[in-house]
Amino acid sequence: MKRVGVFVCHCGTNISAAVDCEKVAENAKSFPGVAYSTDYKYMCAEPGQELIKKAIKEQKLDRIVVASCSPRMHEPTFRRCIESGGLNAYLLEMANIREHCSWVHPDDKERATIKATDLVKMAVAKVMQNEALVRSTIPITKRALVIGGGIAGIQAALDIANAGHIVDVVEKEPSIGGRMAQVDKTFPTLDCSACILTPKMVDVANHPNVNLITYSEIEKVEGYVGNFDVTIRKKARSVDLKACTGCGTCIQKCPTKVPSEFEMEMMDRKAIFTPFPQAIPNKPVIDRESCRYFKSGKCGVCQKVCPTNAVDFTQEDELVTERYGAIVAATGFDLFDDSVYGEYGYGKYKDVITGLHFERLLNASGPTMGKIKRPSDGKIPQNVVFIKCVGSRDEAKGKAYCSKTCCMYTAKHATLVREKIKDSNAYVFYMDVRTPGKGYDEFYTRTTDQYGAKYIRGRVSKIYEKGDKLIVWGEDTLLGRPVEIEADMVVLATAMVAKADAAKLAQMVGFSYDQNNFYTEAHPKLAPVETHTAGVFLAGACQGPKDIPESVAQASAAAVKVCGLLSKEEMPTEPIISAVNEAICSGCGMCVPVCPYTAIDLKVIQERVHGKTVSRKIANVNSGLCQGCGACTVACRSAALNLKHFTNEQILAEVDALCL
Amino acid sequence: MKYAYYPGCSLSSTGVEYDISTKKVAESLGIELWEIPEWNCCGASSAHLTDHLLALALPARNLAIAEEKGLDVAIPCAACYARCKATEVEVKDSKEMQKTISEVIERQYTGKAQARALLDVFVNDLGLQSISTLVNKPLKDLKVVSYYGCLLVRPPRLGFDDAEDPQSMDKLIEALGGTPVDWAFKTECCGAAHATTKSEVGFPMIEKILTAAKEAGADCIATACPLCMSNLDMRQTQVGAKYGKNYSLPVFYFTELMGIALGLNPEELGISKHFVDALGIVKKLNEAAGRRDTA
């Protein structure tokens, strides 16, 4: 005989104000299988838990129903509780009579009590069907992979490495550094970005526990938490990193010039190049698309001048596979394409530029050696107009979200215009000024009060060229009148968007992303660096627009999660996973594509039928990958797949209890 | 290719040359236009300032007749197009509104018959390639600024072109052998009826557009709206006098320029009806072509 114990919680007055808990406990006594039923003010508190443990012993209970809050809140608590009381943790069922009952029906105690009773009845029916489940364990490979070598990736790698674990950092570009390397000064302190970034770049490069794998991309990811098998494509650099001393002779002598991506195409680089002077590794790469040798077979100057014979035109892409216990995605962001704003003429007027272009114009090693000059004619601009929210907060043409960083970097830009150019004017068109960060609002106040930047609340409707000026038409919505400014340069605070290939990587690794292709955290408040895929963590702007302090903080948080995982030899796995009834599985394979975690494949089994050995295909669930979502059980036509702890029989028992 | 044709009130009065040139050009291009029998006024600005349902019901009746015939509606006038498009979208968006309107007009209109701007039909249905093959008097060296006005490509989510920097008319000019001149006033408002009722508001708006066209180095302006035409053409001398300027800028309906390029007689296209002399520039164009031919 199964003996179920029911424990109804008042949750202070959270439940008892709307539900007659004593009556619910009383009603429960009549349900089939219930041997004991009681109520208590705070079931999750120490005395409440003791009450349960005592009842298990004294009443010889073998399965438990707790009627209280959401299982998301206290299921782990009560599982631990009954485990220490001597029962299997999965012989627990929770009836959520708070979020699903008292909180939503505060005004009708009688009916709320009936509903609570029904919820308990269902839970009792289910727990009668529950089976003891056993957690198994999987070994953990003590090596972490960080995808992306920007500031977030660098910080995560350093923290993991400092904790004593081996980390590989895979960076797509020839150098680590990311977007932060392009930035000139950082808000709110105006310290130089390179001055604080490059030491970290050197640290991560020299760290004995870190391997930098630059100019490389993730090709394939298999496996699961603790054991990800990752194939990395090391793109042919055409330069032997071991032989190259980074002397730079090849770069000097290369005859081919192409616009530099790092300098936002405002300056040229060579076909053999390092993206910027402080690049790490500070060894060049050949851009084969523009290299004369690769295009026409002639030239080869770099190879001839190289004193160490490091240039190797025959190099090919190399695929390496490595096993990792944990992965941190830190792939960063791209910029929105401003040319959709026809009225701003970005791409048509040379002096309408993005904030990132402006960073390069401010930078001492940029195209203008740090002097703010117009890209069109090199003149120093007197009137600079800044437009905020270009692509952000604009559902019609851009993105619905706020890009978060633009208010601050625009304030920084306006400050620097006023500081660097005598008698200049900095006009900022804004919708709102959002400065929630330490020292941020003070910085903005200095921009207006001390540096005299002119903030105009309103949107710009049109920009057009008149002679060598840009005429900016806008609206001052506070004064309620149109504004016209003769500008020399216009800087657009362009929205941050997900990387063009963000979705591809997420699909490859097997974690989710939102409608804007930003990676989705497991919980927006309580699990901001985890993904729904165990062992995969997020850092930086790949998860959503972020500034440097926030990216660094998130990177360190992700590193802690990685270290927590890697500090163990093995980890328990959740037993609530799909199971295949091999006898009735027809091997149709419908479950394979619906699985979001690529946990199901088809395997061939041998059977003896009528004395003959035949082989057939059946579904096979990888217990390390399965997250227990249940999608496959719905797709399965023959009900061969069943999710443990949520089996068809268990769910139907609940339905029967309510409806029969 | 066959379309229902909705000329609208302006095309039978101030914009009669738009109607004439549209029909002639469509005929030359092999597009059949079936004029909606007993069409009514689209309501223009008066209706939608008076009553929302009225503003939708008026165009809906015309669209319903086209729908019965199974045809999309080609509409030259930008304002008529805007009203018809708004009706189509509202009917598609709301079954309830569809029912109400059908009751009011005592006809079924489900949104199946689409409101199409004539420019959209020429550029995107017929295609620039087909048009350019039929050009026999290219608008050689004619520098044209395309003026779309405020309604033709708006609102953004409904338009057939970029709402702020549209290109279709410019591309059409290019296909006709002309030189499209880029400028920033393509979608600037001409002031609409303000030139008549509040000239202190309307005239500066016209002045800005004419001056910008002149500064862009244009020989003429191409437009797709009878009200824009009135403001830029009929008011040009008046505005010029007020600001002490002599623009001498011929303004064409884009259909007239198409007609010229297709080799139709300018007089027959209605070009002689303009206030600012437009025949002169056409004549020069033909003379230059003649010189090229004999040379």
Tab-separated table of N, CA, C and O in Angstrom, chain A residues 340 342-343 348-349 397 461-462 464 466 473, chain B residues 162 164-165 182-185 187-188 208 215:
chain	number	residue	atom	x	y	z
A	340	VAL	N	19.758	52.601	-43.800
A	340	VAL	CA	18.300	52.514	-43.952
A	340	VAL	C	17.636	53.857	-43.633
A	340	VAL	O	16.483	54.067	-43.972
A	342	GLY	N	17.404	56.910	-44.964
A	342	GLY	CA	17.693	57.703	-46.152
A	342	GLY	C	17.800	59.184	-45.832
A	342	GLY	O	18.576	59.915	-46.462
A	343	GLU	N	17.051	59.622	-44.826
A	343	GLU	CA	17.026	61.054	-44.498
A	343	GLU	C	18.328	61.545	-43.879
A	343	GLU	O	18.575	62.731	-43.818
A	348	LYS	N	26.145	58.309	-48.124
A	348	LYS	CA	26.080	59.214	-49.268
A	348	LYS	C	26.927	60.455	-48.972
A	348	LYS	O	27.685	60.906	-49.815
A	349	TYR	N	26.777	60.973	-47.762
A	349	TYR	CA	27.574	62.132	-47.348
A	349	TYR	C	28.755	61.640	-46.506
A	349	TYR	O	28.564	60.982	-45.492
A	397	LYS	N	12.041	51.278	-38.290
A	397	LYS	CA	13.191	51.070	-39.167
A	397	LYS	C	14.323	50.303	-38.523
A	397	LYS	O	15.178	49.763	-39.211
A	461	SER	N	15.046	65.296	-38.822
A	461	SER	CA	14.193	64.812	-39.913
A	461	SER	C	14.955	64.706	-41.226
A	461	SER	O	14.588	63.935	-42.100
A	462	LYS	N	15.999	65.480	-41.364
A	462	LYS	CA	16.685	65.486	-42.652
A	462	LYS	C	18.078	66.077	-42.527
A	462	LYS	O	18.310	66.994	-41.743
A	464	TYR	N	21.076	67.383	-45.361
A	464	TYR	CA	21.477	67.478	-46.764
A	464	TYR	C	22.693	68.387	-46.903
A	464	TYR	O	22.988	69.201	-46.039
A	466	LYS	N	24.947	71.297	-48.426
A	466	LYS	CA	24.822	72.595	-49.082
A	466	LYS	C	26.236	73.162	-49.095
A	466	LYS	O	26.770	73.493	-48.030
A	473	TRP	N	18.149	69.404	-40.275
A	473	TRP	CA	16.824	69.863	-39.860
A	473	TRP	C	16.330	68.957	-38.749
A	473	TRP	O	16.355	67.735	-38.882
B	162	ASP	N	11.690	53.511	-50.440
B	162	ASP	CA	12.178	54.108	-49.202
B	162	ASP	C	11.411	55.406	-48.929
B	162	ASP	O	11.283	56.253	-49.809
B	164	GLU	N	12.123	57.942	-47.129
B	164	GLU	CA	12.897	59.172	-46.961
B	164	GLU	C	13.816	59.457	-48.150
B	164	GLU	O	14.095	60.604	-48.456
B	165	ASP	N	14.296	58.422	-48.764
B	165	ASP	CA	15.197	58.620	-49.901
B	165	ASP	C	14.766	57.692	-51.037
B	165	ASP	O	15.483	56.760	-51.394
B	182	ASP	N	20.544	63.812	-57.877
B	182	ASP	CA	20.240	63.534	-56.477
B	182	ASP	C	20.051	64.845	-55.727
B	182	ASP	O	20.786	65.800	-55.933
B	183	TRP	N	19.056	64.909	-54.893
B	183	TRP	CA	18.855	66.081	-54.043
B	183	TRP	C	18.154	65.644	-52.776
B	183	TRP	O	17.716	64.499	-52.679
B	184	ALA	N	18.062	66.545	-51.825
B	184	ALA	CA	17.588	66.138	-50.502
B	184	ALA	C	16.125	66.496	-50.282
B	184	ALA	O	15.611	66.328	-49.197
B	185	PHE	N	15.443	67.016	-51.307
B	185	PHE	CA	14.084	67.519	-51.085
B	185	PHE	C	13.018	66.648	-51.757
B	185	PHE	O	11.904	67.094	-51.976
B	187	THR	N	11.153	64.297	-50.732
B	187	THR	CA	9.904	64.011	-50.016
B	187	THR	C	9.488	65.173	-49.113
B	187	THR	O	8.692	65.012	-48.214
B	188	GLU	N	10.062	66.329	-49.390
B	188	GLU	CA	9.690	67.512	-48.589
B	188	GLU	C	8.260	67.917	-48.944
B	188	GLU	O	7.837	67.781	-50.082
B	208	LYS	N	11.583	76.815	-50.862
B	208	LYS	CA	12.684	75.933	-50.464
B	208	LYS	C	12.919	74.843	-51.509
B	208	LYS	O	14.055	74.524	-51.850
B	215	GLU	N	19.580	74.762	-57.098
B	215	GLU	CA	20.952	74.593	-56.598
B	215	GLU	C	21.528	73.227	-56.946
B	215	GLU	O	22.735	73.061	-57.072
